[in-house]
Short mmCIF file of C-alpha atoms in Angstrom, two decimals:
data_model
loop_
_atom_site.label_atom_id
_atom_site.label_comp_id
_atom_site.label_asym_id
_atom_site.label_seq_id
_atom_site.Cartn_x
_atom_site.Cartn_y
_atom_site.Cartn_z
CA MET A 1 47.37 57.52 -42.29
CA SER A 2 48.70 54.05 -42.68
CA VAL A 3 48.24 51.35 -40.03
CA VAL A 4 51.14 49.19 -39.01
CA ALA A 5 50.31 45.50 -39.40
CA GLY A 6 49.31 43.79 -36.18
CA ARG A 7 48.41 47.03 -34.40
CA GLN A 8 45.17 48.96 -33.92
CA PRO A 9 44.81 52.69 -34.25
CA MET A 10 44.93 54.49 -30.91
CA GLY A 11 41.53 54.85 -29.26
CA GLU A 12 40.00 51.78 -30.90
CA GLN A 13 38.91 48.66 -28.84
CA ARG A 14 39.28 45.08 -29.98
CA ASP A 15 35.87 43.30 -30.14
CA THR A 16 36.43 39.95 -28.49
CA GLY A 17 32.83 38.90 -28.89
CA GLY A 18 32.65 38.08 -25.14
CA PRO A 19 29.96 39.29 -22.71
CA PRO A 20 30.45 42.42 -20.59
CA ALA A 21 32.14 41.88 -17.23
CA HIS A 22 28.99 42.50 -15.21
CA ARG A 23 27.07 39.99 -17.32
CA GLY A 24 29.73 37.40 -16.57
CA ARG A 25 29.43 38.09 -12.85
CA LEU A 26 25.64 37.68 -12.99
CA HIS A 27 26.06 34.43 -14.88
CA ARG A 28 28.44 33.08 -12.24
CA LEU A 29 26.12 34.23 -9.45
CA ALA A 30 23.16 32.51 -11.11
CA ARG A 31 25.15 29.29 -11.44
CA LYS A 32 26.09 29.43 -7.75
CA ALA A 33 22.48 30.02 -6.70
CA ALA A 34 20.97 27.40 -9.01
CA ARG A 35 21.81 24.34 -6.95
CA PRO A 36 20.75 25.79 -3.54
CA MET A 37 17.47 26.93 -5.10
CA LEU A 38 17.00 23.47 -6.61
CA ALA A 39 17.66 21.90 -3.20
CA ALA A 40 15.09 24.21 -1.58
CA LEU A 41 12.53 23.42 -4.28
CA CYS A 42 13.08 19.68 -3.90
CA GLY A 43 12.95 20.03 -0.13
CA GLY A 44 9.50 21.60 -0.40
CA LEU A 45 7.96 18.73 -2.39
CA PRO A 46 6.74 16.81 0.71
CA VAL A 47 4.11 19.49 1.31
CA LEU A 48 2.04 17.66 -1.33
CA ILE A 49 1.69 14.54 0.81
CA PHE A 50 -0.24 16.29 3.58
CA PRO A 51 -3.84 17.48 3.49
CA THR A 52 -5.26 19.24 1.53
CA PRO A 53 -3.40 17.89 -1.54
CA GLY A 54 -3.27 14.57 0.29
CA TRP A 55 -1.01 12.70 -2.16
CA TRP A 56 -0.16 10.11 0.51
CA TRP A 57 1.37 7.74 -2.06
CA PHE A 58 3.82 10.45 -3.16
CA ALA A 59 5.46 10.21 0.28
CA TYR A 60 7.38 7.12 -0.85
CA VAL A 61 9.20 9.04 -3.61
CA CYS A 62 8.94 12.66 -2.40
CA LEU A 63 12.53 12.75 -1.09
CA VAL A 64 14.09 11.16 -4.17
CA PRO A 65 14.80 14.48 -5.96
CA LEU A 66 16.44 15.99 -2.86
CA LEU A 67 18.51 12.87 -2.25
CA LEU A 68 19.75 12.98 -5.84
CA VAL A 69 20.74 16.64 -5.48
CA LEU A 70 22.63 15.94 -2.26
CA ARG A 71 24.49 12.87 -3.54
CA ALA A 72 25.63 14.86 -6.59
CA ALA A 73 27.31 17.51 -4.43
CA PRO A 74 31.07 17.60 -5.15
CA THR A 75 32.05 17.39 -1.46
CA PRO A 76 30.37 16.45 1.85
CA ARG A 77 30.76 20.05 2.99
CA ARG A 78 28.89 21.27 -0.06
CA ALA A 79 26.21 18.64 0.59
CA ALA A 80 25.76 19.97 4.12
CA TRP A 81 25.22 23.43 2.64
CA LEU A 82 22.64 22.05 0.21
CA GLY A 83 21.04 20.04 3.02
CA TRP A 84 20.46 23.31 4.87
CA TRP A 85 18.74 24.74 1.80
CA GLY A 86 16.67 21.59 1.47
CA GLY A 87 15.59 21.98 5.09
CA ILE A 88 14.60 25.60 4.43
CA GLY A 89 12.43 24.53 1.51
CA PHE A 90 10.88 21.71 3.53
CA LEU A 91 10.02 23.95 6.49
CA ILE A 92 8.57 26.78 4.40
CA GLY A 93 6.45 24.20 2.59
CA VAL A 94 5.04 22.35 5.60
CA MET A 95 4.65 25.56 7.64
CA SER A 96 3.29 27.73 4.84
CA TRP A 97 0.08 28.11 6.83
CA LEU A 98 2.06 30.30 9.25
CA ILE A 99 2.70 32.95 6.61
CA PRO A 100 -0.47 34.94 7.51
CA SER A 101 0.84 35.22 11.08
CA LEU A 102 4.61 35.42 10.65
CA GLY A 103 4.86 37.10 7.25
CA PRO A 104 8.50 37.46 6.09
CA ALA A 105 9.71 36.19 9.46
CA ILE A 106 8.92 32.64 8.32
CA VAL A 107 12.04 32.76 6.15
CA VAL A 108 14.15 33.63 9.19
CA LEU A 109 12.52 30.81 11.18
CA ALA A 110 13.05 28.30 8.36
CA ALA A 111 16.69 29.36 7.94
CA PHE A 112 17.27 28.88 11.66
CA LEU A 113 15.66 25.43 11.88
CA GLY A 114 16.97 24.37 8.46
CA VAL A 115 20.44 24.04 9.98
CA LEU A 116 19.23 20.71 11.41
CA TRP A 117 19.24 19.26 7.89
CA ALA A 118 22.91 20.13 7.23
CA PRO A 119 24.35 17.02 8.97
CA TRP A 120 21.80 14.88 7.13
CA GLY A 121 22.95 16.34 3.80
CA TRP A 122 26.55 15.55 4.71
CA LEU A 123 25.55 11.97 5.56
CA VAL A 124 23.66 11.48 2.29
CA GLN A 125 26.65 12.54 0.21
CA ARG A 126 29.07 10.36 2.15
CA LEU A 127 26.93 7.26 1.61
CA LEU A 128 25.39 7.77 -1.83
CA HIS A 129 27.94 9.67 -3.93
CA GLY A 130 29.23 7.99 -7.04
CA THR A 131 28.18 4.36 -7.46
CA PRO A 132 27.67 2.90 -3.97
CA ASP A 133 28.84 -0.67 -3.45
CA ALA A 134 26.92 -3.18 -1.33
CA GLY A 135 28.50 -1.92 1.90
CA ARG A 136 27.64 1.73 1.31
CA ALA A 137 24.19 0.81 0.01
CA LEU A 138 23.49 -1.12 3.20
CA ALA A 139 24.78 1.76 5.31
CA ALA A 140 22.63 4.20 3.32
CA VAL A 141 19.32 2.34 3.74
CA VAL A 142 19.98 2.20 7.50
CA LEU A 143 21.62 5.54 8.30
CA VAL A 144 19.87 7.94 5.91
CA PRO A 145 16.42 7.11 7.40
CA THR A 146 17.68 7.15 10.98
CA GLY A 147 19.47 10.44 10.30
CA TRP A 148 16.26 11.99 8.98
CA LEU A 149 14.35 10.68 11.99
CA LEU A 150 16.86 12.21 14.38
CA THR A 151 16.31 15.54 12.61
CA GLU A 152 12.54 15.13 13.01
CA THR A 153 12.99 14.30 16.68
CA VAL A 154 15.19 17.29 17.48
CA ARG A 155 12.96 19.79 15.73
CA SER A 156 9.94 18.28 17.53
CA TRP A 157 11.16 19.81 20.77
CA GLN A 158 8.43 22.24 21.79
CA TYR A 159 10.84 25.17 21.94
CA LEU A 160 11.93 24.56 18.34
CA GLY A 161 8.41 24.57 16.93
CA GLY A 162 7.10 21.10 17.74
CA PRO A 163 6.34 18.00 15.63
CA TRP A 164 4.39 19.57 12.80
CA GLY A 165 4.90 18.10 9.34
CA LEU A 166 6.35 14.75 10.37
CA LEU A 167 6.44 12.61 7.23
CA GLY A 168 4.62 9.74 8.91
CA ALA A 169 1.63 11.95 9.71
CA SER A 170 0.75 12.03 6.00
CA GLN A 171 -0.38 8.39 6.19
CA TYR A 172 -3.26 9.00 8.61
CA GLN A 173 -5.83 7.35 6.31
CA GLN A 174 -3.84 4.19 5.57
CA HIS A 175 -4.61 1.13 7.70
CA PHE A 176 -1.07 -0.28 7.53
CA ALA A 177 0.42 3.05 8.63
CA LEU A 178 -1.96 3.32 11.57
CA ARG A 179 -0.98 -0.19 12.66
CA LEU A 180 2.69 0.78 12.46
CA ALA A 181 1.91 3.85 14.57
CA SER A 182 0.44 1.58 17.25
CA VAL A 183 3.84 -0.15 17.40
CA GLY A 184 6.30 2.74 17.19
CA GLY A 185 4.28 5.90 16.92
CA VAL A 186 4.29 8.23 13.94
CA TRP A 187 8.09 7.90 14.04
CA LEU A 188 7.94 4.37 12.64
CA ASP A 189 5.92 5.60 9.66
CA SER A 190 8.48 8.33 8.99
CA LEU A 191 11.30 5.80 9.16
CA LEU A 192 9.51 3.56 6.64
CA ILE A 193 8.95 6.45 4.22
CA VAL A 194 12.58 7.62 4.22
CA ALA A 195 13.87 4.03 3.95
CA VAL A 196 11.77 3.43 0.84
CA ASN A 197 12.96 6.71 -0.71
CA THR A 198 16.59 5.80 0.01
CA ALA A 199 16.29 2.31 -1.47
CA ILE A 200 14.74 3.78 -4.63
CA VAL A 201 17.65 6.21 -4.99
CA VAL A 202 20.14 3.35 -4.64
CA LEU A 203 18.32 1.48 -7.41
CA LEU A 204 18.33 4.56 -9.64
CA VAL A 205 22.06 5.23 -9.34
CA VAL A 206 23.07 1.60 -9.95
CA TRP A 207 20.49 1.02 -12.71
CA GLY A 208 18.45 -1.40 -10.61
CA ARG A 209 21.37 -3.74 -9.85
CA SER A 210 21.42 -3.69 -6.05
CA ALA A 211 20.46 -6.76 -4.07
CA VAL A 212 20.66 -4.66 -0.90
CA ALA A 213 18.02 -2.20 -2.14
CA TRP A 214 15.67 -4.92 -3.38
CA LEU A 215 16.01 -6.88 -0.14
CA THR A 216 15.39 -3.68 1.81
CA LEU A 217 12.12 -3.01 -0.02
CA LEU A 218 11.06 -6.62 0.42
CA GLY A 219 11.94 -6.57 4.11
CA LEU A 220 10.05 -3.31 4.68
CA ALA A 221 6.97 -4.75 2.99
CA ALA A 222 7.16 -7.95 5.03
CA GLY A 223 7.64 -6.04 8.29
CA THR A 224 4.69 -3.79 7.55
CA VAL A 225 2.43 -6.77 6.85
CA ALA A 226 3.61 -8.50 10.03
CA ALA A 227 2.87 -5.41 12.14
CA SER A 228 -0.56 -5.05 10.54
CA VAL A 229 -1.46 -8.66 11.36
CA TRP A 230 0.18 -9.37 14.71
CA ALA A 231 0.58 -6.10 16.60
CA PRO A 232 -1.65 -6.14 19.72
CA VAL A 233 -4.74 -3.96 19.74
CA PRO A 234 -6.98 -2.84 22.64
CA HIS A 235 -10.19 -4.84 23.06
CA ALA A 236 -13.71 -3.41 22.90
CA THR A 237 -15.52 -3.26 26.24
CA GLY A 238 -18.98 -3.16 24.73
CA ARG A 239 -19.56 0.37 26.06
CA THR A 240 -19.66 3.55 24.03
CA ALA A 241 -19.22 7.23 24.77
CA ALA A 242 -21.39 9.86 23.10
CA ILE A 243 -19.46 13.13 22.76
CA GLY A 244 -21.38 16.16 21.57
CA VAL A 245 -19.25 18.56 19.54
CA VAL A 246 -20.11 22.24 19.14
CA GLN A 247 -18.62 24.27 16.28
CA PRO A 248 -20.00 27.84 16.32
CA GLY A 249 -18.25 28.96 13.14
CA ILE A 250 -17.17 32.23 14.76
CA GLY A 251 -13.46 32.91 15.15
CA VAL A 252 -11.51 34.46 18.00
CA ALA A 253 -10.80 37.57 15.95
CA ASN A 254 -14.46 38.58 15.90
CA ASP A 255 -15.11 42.00 17.41
CA ALA A 256 -17.99 40.71 19.58
CA VAL A 257 -16.07 38.09 21.56
CA SER A 258 -19.20 36.95 23.36
CA ASP A 259 -20.91 36.00 20.09
CA ARG A 260 -19.15 32.66 19.85
CA THR A 261 -20.15 31.82 23.43
CA VAL A 262 -23.79 32.66 22.72
CA LYS A 263 -23.68 30.65 19.50
CA GLY A 264 -22.12 27.75 21.40
CA GLU A 265 -25.00 27.85 23.90
CA GLN A 266 -27.57 27.81 21.13
CA LEU A 267 -25.95 24.85 19.37
CA THR A 268 -25.51 22.96 22.65
CA ALA A 269 -29.25 23.16 23.29
CA THR A 270 -29.88 21.26 20.05
CA LEU A 271 -27.90 18.27 21.37
CA ALA A 272 -30.19 17.60 24.34
CA ALA A 273 -32.36 15.12 22.46
CA GLY A 274 -29.34 12.92 21.74
CA HIS A 275 -28.41 12.61 25.45
CA PRO A 276 -24.62 12.87 25.02
CA ASP A 277 -22.28 11.92 27.86
CA LEU A 278 -20.33 15.14 27.45
CA VAL A 279 -20.51 18.27 25.29
CA LEU A 280 -17.17 19.52 23.96
CA TRP A 281 -16.56 23.13 22.94
CA GLY A 282 -13.60 24.43 20.92
CA GLU A 283 -10.56 26.37 22.04
CA SER A 284 -11.13 29.94 23.29
CA SER A 285 -14.89 29.36 23.25
CA VAL A 286 -15.17 31.47 26.43
CA SER A 287 -13.28 34.77 26.70
CA PHE A 288 -13.81 35.45 30.40
CA ASP A 289 -12.50 33.69 33.48
CA LEU A 290 -15.49 31.88 34.97
CA ASP A 291 -14.39 32.49 38.56
CA ALA A 292 -14.43 36.21 37.80
CA ARG A 293 -17.76 35.97 35.97
CA PRO A 294 -20.15 33.99 38.22
CA ASP A 295 -23.08 35.13 36.07
CA LEU A 296 -21.59 33.42 33.01
CA ALA A 297 -20.68 30.32 35.03
CA ALA A 298 -24.28 30.13 36.30
CA ARG A 299 -25.60 30.46 32.75
CA LEU A 300 -23.45 27.56 31.59
CA ALA A 301 -24.55 25.50 34.59
CA ARG A 302 -28.20 26.02 33.64
CA LEU A 303 -27.36 24.92 30.11
CA SER A 304 -25.68 21.80 31.49
CA ALA A 305 -28.76 20.99 33.55
CA ALA A 306 -31.05 21.54 30.55
CA THR A 307 -29.04 19.19 28.32
CA GLY A 308 -28.44 16.67 31.09
CA THR A 309 -24.67 16.55 30.56
CA ASP A 310 -21.48 18.29 31.62
CA LEU A 311 -19.87 20.87 29.35
CA LEU A 312 -16.14 21.02 28.68
CA VAL A 313 -15.56 24.61 27.61
CA ASN A 314 -12.28 26.38 26.94
CA VAL A 315 -11.35 29.65 28.61
CA ASP A 316 -8.79 32.07 27.17
CA ALA A 317 -8.56 34.89 29.70
CA ILE A 318 -6.60 36.58 32.45
CA ARG A 319 -6.92 34.59 35.66
CA PRO A 320 -7.37 36.74 38.75
CA GLY A 321 -4.58 36.29 41.24
CA LYS A 322 -2.30 34.60 38.70
CA GLY A 323 -1.23 37.72 36.82
CA GLY A 324 -1.36 36.22 33.36
CA ILE A 325 -3.44 34.75 30.54
CA TYR A 326 -4.13 31.00 30.55
CA LYS A 327 -5.82 28.72 28.05
CA SER A 328 -7.81 26.23 30.08
CA SER A 329 -10.21 23.34 29.64
CA VAL A 330 -12.88 23.88 32.29
CA LEU A 331 -15.58 21.36 33.21
CA VAL A 332 -19.00 22.79 34.02
CA GLY A 333 -21.81 20.66 35.47
CA PRO A 334 -25.44 21.30 36.45
CA GLN A 335 -24.24 22.59 39.84
CA GLY A 336 -21.67 24.94 38.31
CA LEU A 337 -17.90 24.66 38.09
CA THR A 338 -16.80 21.14 39.02
CA GLY A 339 -13.28 22.19 39.98
CA GLN A 340 -11.74 20.08 37.22
CA ARG A 341 -9.49 22.24 35.04
CA TYR A 342 -6.58 21.70 32.70
CA ASP A 343 -4.20 24.53 31.77
CA LYS A 344 -2.43 24.26 28.43
CA ILE A 345 1.17 23.11 28.84
CA ARG A 346 2.71 23.43 25.38
CA LEU A 347 2.10 26.78 23.78
CA VAL A 348 2.46 27.69 20.12
CA PRO A 349 5.79 29.46 19.50
CA PHE A 350 5.17 32.98 18.17
CA GLY A 351 1.41 32.31 18.21
CA GLU A 352 0.90 32.19 21.99
CA TYR A 353 4.32 33.30 23.14
CA ILE A 354 7.59 34.54 21.66
CA PRO A 355 10.62 32.42 22.62
CA LEU A 356 13.41 34.53 24.12
CA ARG A 357 11.20 37.61 23.89
CA PRO A 358 14.01 40.02 24.95
CA VAL A 359 15.98 38.83 21.89
CA LEU A 360 13.24 37.90 19.40
CA GLY A 361 10.55 40.37 20.42
CA TRP A 362 11.08 42.25 17.15
CA VAL A 363 9.21 39.43 15.38
CA ALA A 364 5.97 40.91 16.75
CA ASP A 365 6.61 44.04 14.68
CA LEU A 366 6.77 42.03 11.44
CA SER A 367 3.95 39.59 12.11
CA LYS A 368 0.86 38.74 14.15
CA ALA A 369 2.92 37.02 16.82
CA ALA A 370 1.67 37.11 20.40
CA ALA A 371 1.77 40.56 21.96
CA VAL A 372 1.59 39.00 25.43
CA ASP A 373 2.93 35.57 26.40
CA ARG A 374 0.40 33.03 27.68
CA ARG A 375 1.18 31.15 30.88
CA ARG A 376 1.80 27.39 31.02
CA GLY A 377 0.02 24.79 33.10
CA SER A 378 1.80 22.36 35.40
CA GLY A 379 0.90 18.96 33.95
CA PRO A 380 -1.64 16.70 32.21
CA VAL A 381 -5.07 16.19 33.76
CA VAL A 382 -7.57 13.34 33.42
CA MET A 383 -11.15 14.35 34.26
CA THR A 384 -14.06 12.18 35.38
CA VAL A 385 -17.56 12.93 34.09
CA PRO A 386 -20.87 11.18 34.80
CA THR A 387 -22.43 9.28 31.88
CA ARG A 388 -26.01 8.78 30.75
CA ASP A 389 -26.02 5.14 31.92
CA GLY A 390 -25.17 6.07 35.50
CA GLY A 391 -21.49 5.27 35.20
CA SER A 392 -18.50 7.52 34.65
CA LEU A 393 -16.11 8.38 31.85
CA ARG A 394 -12.47 9.42 32.17
CA VAL A 395 -11.40 11.94 29.54
CA GLY A 396 -8.05 13.57 28.84
CA PRO A 397 -8.12 17.09 27.31
CA LEU A 398 -5.51 18.53 24.96
CA ILE A 399 -5.62 22.06 23.62
CA CYS A 400 -5.00 22.63 19.91
CA PHE A 401 -1.25 22.43 19.16
CA GLU A 402 -0.77 19.82 21.87
CA SER A 403 -2.40 17.13 19.73
CA ALA A 404 0.72 17.24 17.52
CA PHE A 405 2.83 15.74 20.35
CA PRO A 406 2.63 11.93 20.52
CA ASP A 407 3.94 11.83 24.08
CA MET A 408 1.11 13.98 25.44
CA SER A 409 -1.74 11.72 24.31
CA ARG A 410 0.31 8.70 25.44
CA ALA A 411 0.64 10.22 28.91
CA LEU A 412 -3.12 10.70 29.11
CA ALA A 413 -3.76 7.09 28.03
CA ARG A 414 -1.31 5.80 30.64
CA ASP A 415 -3.05 7.94 33.28
CA GLY A 416 -6.34 6.20 32.54
CA ALA A 417 -8.07 8.38 29.94
CA GLN A 418 -10.71 6.42 28.01
CA VAL A 419 -11.25 9.19 25.44
CA ILE A 420 -8.84 11.93 24.39
CA LEU A 421 -10.47 15.29 23.68
CA VAL A 422 -8.91 18.05 21.58
CA GLN A 423 -10.12 21.65 21.75
CA SER A 424 -8.86 23.71 18.83
CA ALA A 425 -9.21 27.06 17.09
CA THR A 426 -7.61 27.80 13.71
CA PRO A 427 -9.62 30.77 12.31
CA THR A 428 -6.41 32.73 11.63
CA PHE A 429 -5.43 29.97 9.19
CA GLN A 430 -8.91 29.38 7.77
CA ASP A 431 -7.80 29.94 4.17
CA THR A 432 -4.78 27.63 4.46
CA TRP A 433 -4.28 23.86 4.70
CA ALA A 434 -3.69 24.03 8.46
CA PRO A 435 -7.22 23.07 9.70
CA GLU A 436 -7.27 19.86 7.64
CA GLN A 437 -3.71 18.99 8.62
CA HIS A 438 -4.45 19.55 12.28
CA ALA A 439 -7.58 17.40 12.17
CA SER A 440 -5.62 14.55 10.58
CA LEU A 441 -3.28 14.37 13.58
CA ALA A 442 -6.11 13.03 15.73
CA ALA A 443 -6.11 9.79 13.71
CA LEU A 444 -2.42 9.18 14.52
CA ARG A 445 -2.95 9.94 18.21
CA ALA A 446 -5.86 7.47 18.31
CA ALA A 447 -3.85 4.70 16.64
CA GLU A 448 -0.79 5.30 18.82
CA THR A 449 -2.67 5.19 22.13
CA GLY A 450 -5.51 2.84 21.26
CA ARG A 451 -7.98 5.45 22.54
CA PRO A 452 -10.73 7.30 20.65
CA VAL A 453 -9.96 10.94 19.90
CA VAL A 454 -12.62 13.63 19.42
CA GLN A 455 -11.71 17.14 18.25
CA ALA A 456 -13.93 20.23 18.50
CA THR A 457 -12.99 23.53 16.86
CA LEU A 458 -14.41 27.01 16.60
CA THR A 459 -14.45 27.13 12.82
CA GLY A 460 -13.54 23.62 11.58
CA VAL A 461 -12.38 20.97 11.13
CA SER A 462 -14.15 19.03 13.92
CA VAL A 463 -13.77 15.26 13.70
CA ALA A 464 -13.69 11.97 15.64
CA TYR A 465 -11.65 8.77 15.30
CA ASP A 466 -12.07 5.41 16.99
CA ALA A 467 -9.32 3.58 18.88
CA SER A 468 -7.74 2.25 15.68
CA GLY A 469 -7.65 5.63 13.93
CA ARG A 470 -10.70 5.12 11.69
CA GLN A 471 -12.95 8.15 11.26
CA VAL A 472 -16.30 8.07 13.04
CA GLY A 473 -19.24 9.86 11.44
CA GLN A 474 -18.91 12.97 9.27
CA SER A 475 -16.50 15.76 10.05
CA LEU A 476 -17.64 19.36 10.39
CA GLY A 477 -15.82 21.35 7.70
CA LYS A 478 -14.57 24.91 7.67
CA ASP A 479 -17.88 26.20 6.28
CA ALA A 480 -20.03 24.65 9.02
CA SER A 481 -21.72 26.23 12.03
CA ALA A 482 -23.24 23.17 13.62
CA ALA A 483 -23.33 20.65 16.45
CA THR A 484 -23.19 16.88 16.21
CA THR A 485 -22.70 13.85 18.43
CA TYR A 486 -19.98 11.28 17.84
CA THR A 487 -20.48 7.87 19.43
CA VAL A 488 -17.12 6.16 19.89
CA PRO A 489 -16.57 2.59 21.19
CA LEU A 490 -14.61 2.33 24.43
CA VAL A 491 -11.72 -0.12 24.69
CA THR A 492 -9.38 -1.62 27.23
CA GLY A 493 -5.75 -2.66 26.94
CA SER A 494 -2.75 -0.90 25.47
CA THR A 495 -0.71 -0.63 22.29
CA LEU A 496 2.99 -1.34 21.99
CA TYR A 497 3.58 2.39 21.67
CA ASP A 498 1.78 2.88 24.99
CA ARG A 499 4.15 0.37 26.59
CA TRP A 500 7.44 1.19 24.90
CA GLY A 501 7.09 4.89 24.11
CA ASN A 502 9.52 6.60 21.76
CA TRP A 503 11.74 3.59 21.20
CA VAL A 504 12.07 4.35 17.48
CA PRO A 505 13.76 7.79 17.89
CA ALA A 506 15.88 6.42 20.75
CA GLY A 507 16.93 3.40 18.67
CA SER A 508 17.73 5.62 15.68
CA ALA A 509 19.96 7.84 17.81
CA LEU A 510 21.74 4.77 19.17
CA VAL A 511 22.31 3.36 15.67
CA LEU A 512 23.79 6.66 14.50
CA LEU A 513 25.97 6.93 17.58
CA LEU A 514 27.39 3.42 17.20
CA SER A 515 27.88 3.88 13.47
CA GLY A 516 29.69 7.15 14.03
CA ALA A 517 31.95 5.55 16.61
CA ALA A 518 32.73 2.64 14.28
CA TRP A 519 33.51 5.04 11.43
CA ALA A 520 35.82 7.11 13.64
CA VAL A 521 37.74 3.98 14.72
CA THR A 522 38.06 2.84 11.10
CA VAL A 523 39.39 6.23 9.99
CA ARG A 524 41.84 6.34 12.88
CA ARG A 525 43.21 2.88 12.09
CA GLY A 526 43.50 3.72 8.42
CA ARG A 527 45.79 6.72 8.99
CA PRO A 528 49.48 6.14 8.19
CA ARG A 529 51.74 6.11 11.23
CA SER A 530 54.24 8.89 11.72
#
């Protein structure tokens, strides 16, 4: 049968050489997902600047890849979408230690909080797209850092997870960063980091030809040096405080809950020869309310008398008459309970309570989130303990997660605390980077308040820092079951952060508000009249 020219026989298909339809759809889907995944990956890079990797120097370029992805977005709306993905990557990275507790729910949490980065992504694209001129470059090095800081501030609200993973906290071992923290808190260090990253991006996109970016870097360096040299510091009084720290090495998940208390007693007895002013136990070191267990309270009182010092233990138990579980710092002296107690105020979301439990209670089915909500205390407490030289020492306790909040240690310093004490327990996260990261926060709190900070944990890391944020003695690592005494110098006076508080976040919000108002007026005037 002959075939007419230009036609195919019936039943035959023309081979166009193209891919099948479903392969084309997969290709388009992969292209759509590529940039969000890249934004999430770039957003997660800052995890490397915190302990345990501890690449503190990487902080000053860690946001460059994400900034480049956002500025390349075709529209501000698309940049906001990518900013959300960048926030998801950042949060999963810095909160990866929560995976053993939250499991898959961490993705839901990161997606919820990642929305805070969407406006920042929009801002980055508006200021850095294309080739920014001097005006946009100047706006970028001011507004991109303040925008990031506003995001950090909002997510630091205790009901949104708290201030974990603030960029500035990665610089806890750097003298210049600690001096900046004494001026503006950890917030000032975060602002510096993002400003440096932004200036570097400006230089990259204009091939190094930006006087604004170079002057910004020079100004940041000069300001940092000036703060390091001239910022006021508290003055040494000539007195010291010897704080004994007990780390039993037994976690709260142990079947024999009394074992860690017994181990704590044994280790405390070894400190008697050093005559400490106070012995500090870790969080949840006692699993019974001492008012309900007078036998245990009497045992601790005898231990206090034998060592010649008061004990600050931590009780995690149901309190009779209160109808709930409290985490409390309880001071025990040779005569028994002294009556000085501090109840934890800021609880760990999903760890010690589930926010909006009627709505989010299902998270407990997918994770190790709290089965029962802990109760909150009413306010900070400064305790007075007798010292070995016949005087007294005023100490301010914080419990675990609370040491992440700059305002809490500042409140204790303003109320007269001479030493800030942190009681912590992180055995659930023993195989993660969380214990080292948590211990590092004590250095920032010391530098901010100009007060020594001593941290005791159940299973590590226990550590002490002097009033300038320098480490005192050797820390007790995650493999240690031991007791040691840290002797910290006492100081008088206050830092600028003590006096001025969170002026850096407040100033950043004001700058953004005024800039937004100016932009709105400019846009309105630029519209053609009807």
